[in-house]
Amino acid sequence: MIIVRMKGGLGNQMFQYAAGRSLALKTGLPLVLDLRHYNREHEHGYALGGLGLADISYDEARLPPSPRDSPLAYGLWRFARRKPQLLHENGACFDPAIAAVCGPAWIEGYFQSERYFAAHTEAIRSELTPTTPLDALNARWLAKIKADPCAVSVHVRRGDYVRNLKFAAHHGTCTPNYYARALDHVARQMGAEPVIYAFSDDPDWVRNNLQLPAQIKVVGHNDASRNVEDLRLMSACRHHIIANSSFSWWAAWLNPRADKIVAAPKVWFADPAFVNPDIWAEGWARIEG
């Protein structure tokens, strides 16, 4: 089996699924998602249910002992040299040891680089596309976005990046200067006036504070329990201005258009001790904040 320890929110889970699924496709082994982290995690829950995932297993009975939930059993597992051994991603950037896995493996990390799944782009994009039935309101927004040749998604990530001091120090938030520079870049590349479709986990803040020289339509009706719907709407836009967020990373990446323009922050982490030179997908512009 290829086992992936899942953790974090929707965007992080998508990276973990993509890395594990690519290894499963390469090796011909079944993919198993280890969801036991969420037995104790209260900030997030498993969030991939609304996507078109492949035939995978969530059966805990097939999993090795958890080092966090059953440390003694896990210690005995390791002492007996049972397989597979838990393989941790080495740092924040692309880890070639993970990509080189060619047999059964149990992996843990964030895997925030398309290099982990570049060999299976078509399958990953298909499987991570939302498949839930559209309600009437989201269907109207989707039709409006698809009909707008100047639609540019703008993502403003706040939430735990603001209210959690540890996260704020680690991630930080994109500045107004970043959004202004990103919009200028996208507009010049488009050769037309963008129409902004703004998405955020704090839409009221966006309505009151996001000031850009363009028409801004705030899409704020989907709450956290329906963030897959925002993912679908964002990815339907022609072009994208993303935050330092795995959620908007995926919204831009899922857009299959070859001519899309994606502006991303040049500095992804506020903490200079964390650097991931592999986070930006090929062709994306890195904009100073």
PDB file of C-alpha atoms in Angstrom:
ATOM      1  CA  MET A   1       0.000   0.000   0.000  1.00  0.00           C
ATOM      2  CA  ILE A   2       0.829   3.670  -0.268  1.00  0.00           C
ATOM      3  CA  ILE A   3      -0.351   5.189   3.032  1.00  0.00           C
ATOM      4  CA  VAL A   4      -0.596   8.963   3.508  1.00  0.00           C
ATOM      5  CA  ARG A   5      -0.974  10.556   6.934  1.00  0.00           C
ATOM      6  CA  MET A   6      -3.547  13.302   6.352  1.00  0.00           C
ATOM      7  CA  LYS A   7      -3.521  16.573   8.297  1.00  0.00           C
ATOM      8  CA  GLY A   8      -4.444  20.237   7.925  1.00  0.00           C
ATOM      9  CA  GLY A   9      -7.307  21.789   5.994  1.00  0.00           C
ATOM     10  CA  LEU A  10      -8.641  21.261   2.495  1.00  0.00           C
ATOM     11  CA  GLY A  11      -5.667  22.685   0.578  1.00  0.00           C
ATOM     12  CA  ASN A  12      -3.112  20.711   2.561  1.00  0.00           C
ATOM     13  CA  GLN A  13      -5.159  17.539   2.198  1.00  0.00           C
ATOM     14  CA  MET A  14      -5.226  18.043  -1.562  1.00  0.00           C
ATOM     15  CA  PHE A  15      -1.427  18.221  -1.676  1.00  0.00           C
ATOM     16  CA  GLN A  16      -1.163  15.074   0.448  1.00  0.00           C
ATOM     17  CA  TYR A  17      -3.662  13.205  -1.686  1.00  0.00           C
ATOM     18  CA  ALA A  18      -1.908  14.301  -4.892  1.00  0.00           C
ATOM     19  CA  ALA A  19       1.506  13.127  -3.679  1.00  0.00           C
ATOM     20  CA  GLY A  20       0.154   9.778  -2.484  1.00  0.00           C
ATOM     21  CA  ARG A  21      -2.001   9.224  -5.542  1.00  0.00           C
ATOM     22  CA  SER A  22       0.934   9.901  -7.848  1.00  0.00           C
ATOM     23  CA  LEU A  23       3.016   7.311  -5.991  1.00  0.00           C
ATOM     24  CA  ALA A  24       0.114   4.854  -6.184  1.00  0.00           C
ATOM     25  CA  LEU A  25      -0.170   5.381  -9.944  1.00  0.00           C
ATOM     26  CA  LYS A  26       3.584   4.961 -10.349  1.00  0.00           C
ATOM     27  CA  THR A  27       3.841   1.786  -8.261  1.00  0.00           C
ATOM     28  CA  GLY A  28       0.467   0.204  -9.057  1.00  0.00           C
ATOM     29  CA  LEU A  29      -0.237  -0.076  -5.309  1.00  0.00           C
ATOM     30  CA  PRO A  30      -3.535   0.858  -3.634  1.00  0.00           C
ATOM     31  CA  LEU A  31      -3.760   4.209  -1.854  1.00  0.00           C
ATOM     32  CA  VAL A  32      -4.872   4.345   1.780  1.00  0.00           C
ATOM     33  CA  LEU A  33      -5.580   7.632   3.562  1.00  0.00           C
ATOM     34  CA  ASP A  34      -4.673   7.651   7.259  1.00  0.00           C
ATOM     35  CA  LEU A  35      -7.243   9.969   8.851  1.00  0.00           C
ATOM     36  CA  ARG A  36      -6.426   9.276  12.499  1.00  0.00           C
ATOM     37  CA  HIS A  37      -4.970  12.774  12.992  1.00  0.00           C
ATOM     38  CA  TYR A  38      -8.531  14.100  12.889  1.00  0.00           C
ATOM     39  CA  ASN A  39      -9.537  12.008  15.888  1.00  0.00           C
ATOM     40  CA  ARG A  40      -7.825  14.690  17.978  1.00  0.00           C
ATOM     41  CA  GLU A  41      -7.713  17.708  15.643  1.00  0.00           C
ATOM     42  CA  HIS A  42     -10.530  20.219  16.221  1.00  0.00           C
ATOM     43  CA  GLU A  43      -9.546  23.079  13.886  1.00  0.00           C
ATOM     44  CA  HIS A  44     -10.019  21.010  10.737  1.00  0.00           C
ATOM     45  CA  GLY A  45     -11.663  17.807   9.621  1.00  0.00           C
ATOM     46  CA  TYR A  46     -11.348  15.532   6.621  1.00  0.00           C
ATOM     47  CA  ALA A  47     -12.494  17.660   3.675  1.00  0.00           C
ATOM     48  CA  LEU A  48     -11.985  15.740   0.426  1.00  0.00           C
ATOM     49  CA  GLY A  49     -15.429  14.172   0.313  1.00  0.00           C
ATOM     50  CA  GLY A  50     -16.740  16.622  -2.276  1.00  0.00           C
ATOM     51  CA  LEU A  51     -14.042  15.810  -4.822  1.00  0.00           C
ATOM     52  CA  GLY A  52     -13.854  13.109  -7.491  1.00  0.00           C
ATOM     53  CA  LEU A  53     -11.222  10.981  -5.800  1.00  0.00           C
ATOM     54  CA  ALA A  54     -10.057   7.624  -7.094  1.00  0.00           C
ATOM     55  CA  ASP A  55     -11.029   4.341  -5.423  1.00  0.00           C
ATOM     56  CA  ILE A  56      -9.146   4.637  -2.134  1.00  0.00           C
ATOM     57  CA  SER A  57      -9.345   3.087   1.317  1.00  0.00           C
ATOM     58  CA  TYR A  58      -9.827   4.691   4.735  1.00  0.00           C
ATOM     59  CA  ASP A  59      -9.841   1.378   6.659  1.00  0.00           C
ATOM     60  CA  GLU A  60      -7.965   1.911   9.956  1.00  0.00           C
ATOM     61  CA  ALA A  61      -7.633  -1.849  10.381  1.00  0.00           C
ATOM     62  CA  ARG A  62      -5.186  -1.873   7.460  1.00  0.00           C
ATOM     63  CA  LEU A  63      -2.928   0.762   9.014  1.00  0.00           C
ATOM     64  CA  PRO A  64       0.217   0.393  11.146  1.00  0.00           C
ATOM     65  CA  PRO A  65      -0.037   1.646  14.758  1.00  0.00           C
ATOM     66  CA  SER A  66      -0.169   5.416  15.055  1.00  0.00           C
ATOM     67  CA  PRO A  67       2.916   6.998  16.683  1.00  0.00           C
ATOM     68  CA  ARG A  68       0.669   9.639  18.306  1.00  0.00           C
ATOM     69  CA  ASP A  69      -2.361   7.570  19.278  1.00  0.00           C
ATOM     70  CA  SER A  70      -0.613   4.284  20.130  1.00  0.00           C
ATOM     71  CA  PRO A  71       3.037   5.116  20.892  1.00  0.00           C
ATOM     72  CA  LEU A  72       3.782   1.791  22.622  1.00  0.00           C
ATOM     73  CA  ALA A  73       2.347  -0.291  19.788  1.00  0.00           C
ATOM     74  CA  TYR A  74       4.155   1.906  17.286  1.00  0.00           C
ATOM     75  CA  GLY A  75       7.435   1.480  19.205  1.00  0.00           C
ATOM     76  CA  LEU A  76       7.024  -2.304  19.099  1.00  0.00           C
ATOM     77  CA  TRP A  77       6.227  -2.050  15.373  1.00  0.00           C
ATOM     78  CA  ARG A  78       9.461  -0.157  14.774  1.00  0.00           C
ATOM     79  CA  PHE A  79      11.484  -2.468  17.060  1.00  0.00           C
ATOM     80  CA  ALA A  80      10.243  -5.466  15.090  1.00  0.00           C
ATOM     81  CA  ARG A  81      11.250  -3.651  11.871  1.00  0.00           C
ATOM     82  CA  ARG A  82       7.788  -4.091  10.451  1.00  0.00           C
ATOM     83  CA  LYS A  83       7.054  -2.500   7.106  1.00  0.00           C
ATOM     84  CA  PRO A  84       6.312   0.046   5.902  1.00  0.00           C
ATOM     85  CA  GLN A  85       8.358   2.466   7.994  1.00  0.00           C
ATOM     86  CA  LEU A  86       6.986   5.982   8.405  1.00  0.00           C
ATOM     87  CA  LEU A  87       8.822   8.271   5.984  1.00  0.00           C
ATOM     88  CA  HIS A  88       8.749  11.985   6.826  1.00  0.00           C
ATOM     89  CA  GLU A  89       9.139  14.722   4.238  1.00  0.00           C
ATOM     90  CA  ASN A  90      12.512  16.405   4.784  1.00  0.00           C
ATOM     91  CA  GLY A  91      11.762  20.109   5.281  1.00  0.00           C
ATOM     92  CA  ALA A  92       9.322  22.408   3.496  1.00  0.00           C
ATOM     93  CA  CYS A  93      10.631  22.033  -0.048  1.00  0.00           C
ATOM     94  CA  PHE A  94      10.454  19.153  -2.541  1.00  0.00           C
ATOM     95  CA  ASP A  95      11.963  15.977  -1.092  1.00  0.00           C
ATOM     96  CA  PRO A  96      13.339  13.680  -3.828  1.00  0.00           C
ATOM     97  CA  ALA A  97      13.335  10.723  -1.416  1.00  0.00           C
ATOM     98  CA  ILE A  98       9.536  10.852  -1.282  1.00  0.00           C
ATOM     99  CA  ALA A  99       9.220  11.121  -5.054  1.00  0.00           C
ATOM    100  CA  ALA A 100      11.623   8.193  -5.481  1.00  0.00           C
ATOM    101  CA  VAL A 101       9.438   5.749  -3.510  1.00  0.00           C
ATOM    102  CA  CYS A 102       8.953   2.667  -5.675  1.00  0.00           C
ATOM    103  CA  GLY A 103       7.244   0.231  -3.305  1.00  0.00           C
ATOM    104  CA  PRO A 104       4.978   0.128  -0.241  1.00  0.00           C
ATOM    105  CA  ALA A 105       5.358   3.310   1.807  1.00  0.00           C
ATOM    106  CA  TRP A 106       3.843   5.258   4.679  1.00  0.00           C
ATOM    107  CA  ILE A 107       4.457   8.975   4.170  1.00  0.00           C
ATOM    108  CA  GLU A 108       3.880  12.134   6.192  1.00  0.00           C
ATOM    109  CA  GLY A 109       4.373  15.755   5.141  1.00  0.00           C
ATOM    110  CA  TYR A 110       2.708  18.661   3.405  1.00  0.00           C
ATOM    111  CA  PHE A 111       4.167  17.940  -0.077  1.00  0.00           C
ATOM    112  CA  GLN A 112       3.543  21.497  -1.280  1.00  0.00           C
ATOM    113  CA  SER A 113       4.970  21.244  -4.772  1.00  0.00           C
ATOM    114  CA  GLU A 114       3.542  20.105  -8.087  1.00  0.00           C
ATOM    115  CA  ARG A 115       6.841  18.266  -8.610  1.00  0.00           C
ATOM    116  CA  TYR A 116       5.423  15.429  -6.499  1.00  0.00           C
ATOM    117  CA  PHE A 117       2.654  14.759  -9.019  1.00  0.00           C
ATOM    118  CA  ALA A 118       3.802  16.397 -12.259  1.00  0.00           C
ATOM    119  CA  ALA A 119       3.911  12.997 -13.972  1.00  0.00           C
ATOM    120  CA  HIS A 120       0.168  12.525 -13.385  1.00  0.00           C
ATOM    121  CA  THR A 121      -1.208  16.038 -13.840  1.00  0.00           C
ATOM    122  CA  GLU A 122      -4.280  15.037 -15.842  1.00  0.00           C
ATOM    123  CA  ALA A 123      -5.411  12.395 -13.355  1.00  0.00           C
ATOM    124  CA  ILE A 124      -4.779  14.603 -10.318  1.00  0.00           C
ATOM    125  CA  ARG A 125      -6.656  17.562 -11.815  1.00  0.00           C
ATOM    126  CA  SER A 126      -9.609  15.323 -12.685  1.00  0.00           C
ATOM    127  CA  GLU A 127      -9.752  13.649  -9.279  1.00  0.00           C
ATOM    128  CA  LEU A 128      -9.436  16.871  -7.274  1.00  0.00           C
ATOM    129  CA  THR A 129     -12.151  18.698  -9.193  1.00  0.00           C
ATOM    130  CA  PRO A 130     -15.349  19.244  -7.141  1.00  0.00           C
ATOM    131  CA  THR A 131     -18.171  16.852  -8.007  1.00  0.00           C
ATOM    132  CA  THR A 132     -20.878  17.829  -5.511  1.00  0.00           C
ATOM    133  CA  PRO A 133     -24.203  18.884  -7.078  1.00  0.00           C
ATOM    134  CA  LEU A 134     -24.518  22.652  -7.461  1.00  0.00           C
ATOM    135  CA  ASP A 135     -27.194  24.493  -5.521  1.00  0.00           C
ATOM    136  CA  ALA A 136     -29.054  27.315  -7.269  1.00  0.00           C
ATOM    137  CA  LEU A 137     -26.950  30.174  -5.868  1.00  0.00           C
ATOM    138  CA  ASN A 138     -23.596  28.598  -6.694  1.00  0.00           C
ATOM    139  CA  ALA A 139     -24.880  27.624 -10.129  1.00  0.00           C
ATOM    140  CA  ARG A 140     -25.741  31.287 -10.829  1.00  0.00           C
ATOM    141  CA  TRP A 141     -22.300  32.441  -9.684  1.00  0.00           C
ATOM    142  CA  LEU A 142     -20.593  29.745 -11.766  1.00  0.00           C
ATOM    143  CA  ALA A 143     -22.520  30.727 -14.895  1.00  0.00           C
ATOM    144  CA  LYS A 144     -21.665  34.406 -14.322  1.00  0.00           C
ATOM    145  CA  ILE A 145     -17.944  33.652 -13.856  1.00  0.00           C
ATOM    146  CA  LYS A 146     -17.736  31.363 -16.883  1.00  0.00           C
ATOM    147  CA  ALA A 147     -19.397  34.003 -19.061  1.00  0.00           C
ATOM    148  CA  ASP A 148     -16.971  36.725 -17.949  1.00  0.00           C
ATOM    149  CA  PRO A 149     -13.797  36.764 -20.106  1.00  0.00           C
ATOM    150  CA  CYS A 150     -12.139  39.172 -17.640  1.00  0.00           C
ATOM    151  CA  ALA A 151     -12.888  37.186 -14.462  1.00  0.00           C
ATOM    152  CA  VAL A 152      -9.934  37.215 -12.047  1.00  0.00           C
ATOM    153  CA  SER A 153     -10.167  35.387  -8.728  1.00  0.00           C
ATOM    154  CA  VAL A 154      -8.571  37.167  -5.775  1.00  0.00           C
ATOM    155  CA  HIS A 155      -8.117  35.209  -2.568  1.00  0.00           C
ATOM    156  CA  VAL A 156      -7.661  36.937   0.781  1.00  0.00           C
ATOM    157  CA  ARG A 157      -6.656  34.494   3.510  1.00  0.00           C
ATOM    158  CA  ARG A 158      -7.273  35.668   7.071  1.00  0.00           C
ATOM    159  CA  GLY A 159      -8.881  33.344   9.644  1.00  0.00           C
ATOM    160  CA  ASP A 160      -6.224  31.492  11.622  1.00  0.00           C
ATOM    161  CA  TYR A 161      -3.493  33.475   9.821  1.00  0.00           C
ATOM    162  CA  VAL A 162      -4.759  36.453  11.849  1.00  0.00           C
ATOM    163  CA  ARG A 163      -6.365  35.166  15.045  1.00  0.00           C
ATOM    164  CA  ASN A 164      -3.738  32.505  15.867  1.00  0.00           C
ATOM    165  CA  LEU A 165      -0.527  34.254  16.940  1.00  0.00           C
ATOM    166  CA  LYS A 166       1.627  31.231  16.114  1.00  0.00           C
ATOM    167  CA  PHE A 167       0.156  30.969  12.623  1.00  0.00           C
ATOM    168  CA  ALA A 168       0.401  34.730  12.118  1.00  0.00           C
ATOM    169  CA  ALA A 169       4.126  34.645  12.890  1.00  0.00           C
ATOM    170  CA  HIS A 170       4.670  31.608  10.668  1.00  0.00           C
ATOM    171  CA  HIS A 171       2.490  32.470   7.659  1.00  0.00           C
ATOM    172  CA  GLY A 172       1.642  36.165   7.779  1.00  0.00           C
ATOM    173  CA  THR A 173      -0.929  37.697   5.435  1.00  0.00           C
ATOM    174  CA  CYS A 174      -0.533  39.275   2.023  1.00  0.00           C
ATOM    175  CA  THR A 175      -0.327  43.062   2.117  1.00  0.00           C
ATOM    176  CA  PRO A 176      -2.453  45.599   0.215  1.00  0.00           C
ATOM    177  CA  ASN A 177       0.709  46.433  -1.732  1.00  0.00           C
ATOM    178  CA  TYR A 178       0.940  42.817  -2.886  1.00  0.00           C
ATOM    179  CA  TYR A 179      -2.633  42.806  -4.201  1.00  0.00           C
ATOM    180  CA  ALA A 180      -2.117  46.134  -5.987  1.00  0.00           C
ATOM    181  CA  ARG A 181       1.091  44.908  -7.657  1.00  0.00           C
ATOM    182  CA  ALA A 182      -0.490  41.556  -8.542  1.00  0.00           C
ATOM    183  CA  LEU A 183      -3.522  43.236 -10.102  1.00  0.00           C
ATOM    184  CA  ASP A 184      -1.274  45.536 -12.129  1.00  0.00           C
ATOM    185  CA  HIS A 185       0.686  42.524 -13.410  1.00  0.00           C
ATOM    186  CA  VAL A 186      -2.443  40.571 -14.346  1.00  0.00           C
ATOM    187  CA  ALA A 187      -4.072  43.567 -16.047  1.00  0.00           C
ATOM    188  CA  ARG A 188      -0.982  44.265 -18.145  1.00  0.00           C
ATOM    189  CA  GLN A 189      -0.747  40.617 -19.183  1.00  0.00           C
ATOM    190  CA  MET A 190      -4.459  40.464 -20.008  1.00  0.00           C
ATOM    191  CA  GLY A 191      -4.461  43.694 -21.979  1.00  0.00           C
ATOM    192  CA  ALA A 192      -7.936  44.305 -20.592  1.00  0.00           C
ATOM    193  CA  GLU A 193      -9.631  45.551 -17.444  1.00  0.00           C
ATOM    194  CA  PRO A 194     -10.005  42.728 -14.897  1.00  0.00           C
ATOM    195  CA  VAL A 195     -13.234  42.033 -13.060  1.00  0.00           C
ATOM    196  CA  ILE A 196     -12.330  40.796  -9.601  1.00  0.00           C
ATOM    197  CA  TYR A 197     -14.205  37.953  -7.943  1.00  0.00           C
ATOM    198  CA  ALA A 198     -12.980  38.123  -4.350  1.00  0.00           C
ATOM    199  CA  PHE A 199     -13.014  35.083  -2.069  1.00  0.00           C
ATOM    200  CA  SER A 200     -12.067  34.975   1.600  1.00  0.00           C
ATOM    201  CA  ASP A 201     -12.683  33.246   4.897  1.00  0.00           C
ATOM    202  CA  ASP A 202     -13.551  36.775   6.115  1.00  0.00           C
ATOM    203  CA  PRO A 203     -15.729  38.286   3.347  1.00  0.00           C
ATOM    204  CA  ASP A 204     -16.951  41.164   5.524  1.00  0.00           C
ATOM    205  CA  TRP A 205     -13.356  42.296   6.007  1.00  0.00           C
ATOM    206  CA  VAL A 206     -12.851  42.164   2.246  1.00  0.00           C
ATOM    207  CA  ARG A 207     -15.979  44.223   1.581  1.00  0.00           C
ATOM    208  CA  ASN A 208     -14.788  46.899   3.995  1.00  0.00           C
ATOM    209  CA  ASN A 209     -11.060  46.893   3.313  1.00  0.00           C
ATOM    210  CA  LEU A 210     -10.064  45.563  -0.115  1.00  0.00           C
ATOM    211  CA  GLN A 211      -9.432  48.622  -2.270  1.00  0.00           C
ATOM    212  CA  LEU A 212      -8.231  47.996  -5.811  1.00  0.00           C
ATOM    213  CA  PRO A 213      -8.691  49.911  -9.074  1.00  0.00           C
ATOM    214  CA  ALA A 214     -11.148  47.423 -10.559  1.00  0.00           C
ATOM    215  CA  GLN A 215     -14.717  46.250 -10.212  1.00  0.00           C
ATOM    216  CA  ILE A 216     -14.855  43.927  -7.193  1.00  0.00           C
ATOM    217  CA  LYS A 217     -17.532  41.286  -6.680  1.00  0.00           C
ATOM    218  CA  VAL A 218     -17.255  39.628  -3.265  1.00  0.00           C
ATOM    219  CA  VAL A 219     -18.325  35.989  -3.331  1.00  0.00           C
ATOM    220  CA  GLY A 220     -19.064  35.464   0.334  1.00  0.00           C
ATOM    221  CA  HIS A 221     -22.047  33.130   0.628  1.00  0.00           C
ATOM    222  CA  ASN A 222     -20.170  29.823   1.155  1.00  0.00           C
ATOM    223  CA  ASP A 223     -19.045  29.205   4.717  1.00  0.00           C
ATOM    224  CA  ALA A 224     -16.178  26.940   5.812  1.00  0.00           C
ATOM    225  CA  SER A 225     -18.350  23.836   5.551  1.00  0.00           C
ATOM    226  CA  ARG A 226     -18.847  24.581   1.832  1.00  0.00           C
ATOM    227  CA  ASN A 227     -15.344  25.711   0.880  1.00  0.00           C
ATOM    228  CA  VAL A 228     -15.291  23.122  -1.915  1.00  0.00           C
ATOM    229  CA  GLU A 229     -17.870  25.326  -3.655  1.00  0.00           C
ATOM    230  CA  ASP A 230     -15.558  28.342  -3.428  1.00  0.00           C
ATOM    231  CA  LEU A 231     -12.794  26.156  -4.854  1.00  0.00           C
ATOM    232  CA  ARG A 232     -15.006  25.347  -7.853  1.00  0.00           C
ATOM    233  CA  LEU A 233     -15.938  28.994  -8.427  1.00  0.00           C
ATOM    234  CA  MET A 234     -12.376  30.266  -8.062  1.00  0.00           C
ATOM    235  CA  SER A 235     -10.964  27.691 -10.466  1.00  0.00           C
ATOM    236  CA  ALA A 236     -13.587  28.721 -13.065  1.00  0.00           C
ATOM    237  CA  CYS A 237     -12.123  32.241 -13.268  1.00  0.00           C
ATOM    238  CA  ARG A 238      -9.862  32.975 -16.256  1.00  0.00           C
ATOM    239  CA  HIS A 239      -6.953  34.270 -14.164  1.00  0.00           C
ATOM    240  CA  HIS A 240      -5.916  34.271 -10.522  1.00  0.00           C
ATOM    241  CA  ILE A 241      -4.327  36.338  -7.775  1.00  0.00           C
ATOM    242  CA  ILE A 242      -3.651  33.924  -4.965  1.00  0.00           C
ATOM    243  CA  ALA A 243      -2.689  34.348  -1.319  1.00  0.00           C
ATOM    244  CA  ASN A 244       0.051  32.448   0.489  1.00  0.00           C
ATOM    245  CA  SER A 245      -2.517  29.719   0.948  1.00  0.00           C
ATOM    246  CA  SER A 246      -2.681  26.141  -0.261  1.00  0.00           C
ATOM    247  CA  PHE A 247      -6.418  26.651  -0.834  1.00  0.00           C
ATOM    248  CA  SER A 248      -6.004  29.362  -3.458  1.00  0.00           C
ATOM    249  CA  TRP A 249      -2.940  27.555  -4.832  1.00  0.00           C
ATOM    250  CA  TRP A 250      -5.236  24.691  -5.768  1.00  0.00           C
ATOM    251  CA  ALA A 251      -7.947  26.978  -7.121  1.00  0.00           C
ATOM    252  CA  ALA A 252      -5.420  28.377  -9.606  1.00  0.00           C
ATOM    253  CA  TRP A 253      -3.831  25.017 -10.396  1.00  0.00           C
ATOM    254  CA  LEU A 254      -7.163  23.309 -11.093  1.00  0.00           C
ATOM    255  CA  ASN A 255      -7.880  25.832 -13.847  1.00  0.00           C
ATOM    256  CA  PRO A 256      -6.868  23.826 -16.958  1.00  0.00           C
ATOM    257  CA  ARG A 257      -6.533  26.825 -19.282  1.00  0.00           C
ATOM    258  CA  ALA A 258      -3.098  27.026 -20.902  1.00  0.00           C
ATOM    259  CA  ASP A 259      -3.373  30.828 -21.180  1.00  0.00           C
ATOM    260  CA  LYS A 260      -4.242  31.520 -17.533  1.00  0.00           C
ATOM    261  CA  ILE A 261      -2.281  34.183 -15.655  1.00  0.00           C
ATOM    262  CA  VAL A 262      -1.455  33.419 -12.034  1.00  0.00           C
ATOM    263  CA  ALA A 263       0.086  35.948  -9.653  1.00  0.00           C
ATOM    264  CA  ALA A 264       1.435  34.557  -6.386  1.00  0.00           C
ATOM    265  CA  PRO A 265       3.289  36.154  -3.461  1.00  0.00           C
ATOM    266  CA  LYS A 266       7.062  36.029  -3.779  1.00  0.00           C
ATOM    267  CA  VAL A 267       7.368  35.487  -0.020  1.00  0.00           C
ATOM    268  CA  TRP A 268       5.242  32.522   1.034  1.00  0.00           C
ATOM    269  CA  PHE A 269       6.147  32.326   4.732  1.00  0.00           C
ATOM    270  CA  ALA A 270       6.482  35.272   7.124  1.00  0.00           C
ATOM    271  CA  ASP A 271       9.000  33.277   9.160  1.00  0.00           C
ATOM    272  CA  PRO A 272      12.305  33.503   7.254  1.00  0.00           C
ATOM    273  CA  ALA A 273      13.366  30.141   8.702  1.00  0.00           C
ATOM    274  CA  PHE A 274      10.823  28.500   6.362  1.00  0.00           C
ATOM    275  CA  VAL A 275      11.509  28.579   2.647  1.00  0.00           C
ATOM    276  CA  ASN A 276       9.959  26.465  -0.087  1.00  0.00           C
ATOM    277  CA  PRO A 277      11.444  27.293  -3.492  1.00  0.00           C
ATOM    278  CA  ASP A 278       9.208  24.617  -5.039  1.00  0.00           C
ATOM    279  CA  ILE A 279       5.841  26.036  -4.006  1.00  0.00           C
ATOM    280  CA  TRP A 280       5.204  28.035  -7.206  1.00  0.00           C
ATOM    281  CA  ALA A 281       3.851  26.117 -10.170  1.00  0.00           C
ATOM    282  CA  GLU A 282       5.483  26.496 -13.563  1.00  0.00           C
ATOM    283  CA  GLY A 283       4.659  29.775 -15.276  1.00  0.00           C
ATOM    284  CA  TRP A 284       3.306  31.567 -12.200  1.00  0.00           C
ATOM    285  CA  ALA A 285       4.469  35.156 -11.574  1.00  0.00           C
ATOM    286  CA  ARG A 286       6.066  35.845  -8.190  1.00  0.00           C
ATOM    287  CA  ILE A 287       4.984  39.267  -6.983  1.00  0.00           C
ATOM    288  CA  GLU A 288       6.712  41.344  -4.321  1.00  0.00           C
ATOM    289  CA  GLY A 289       4.528  42.289  -1.337  1.00  0.00           C
TER     290      GLY A 289
END
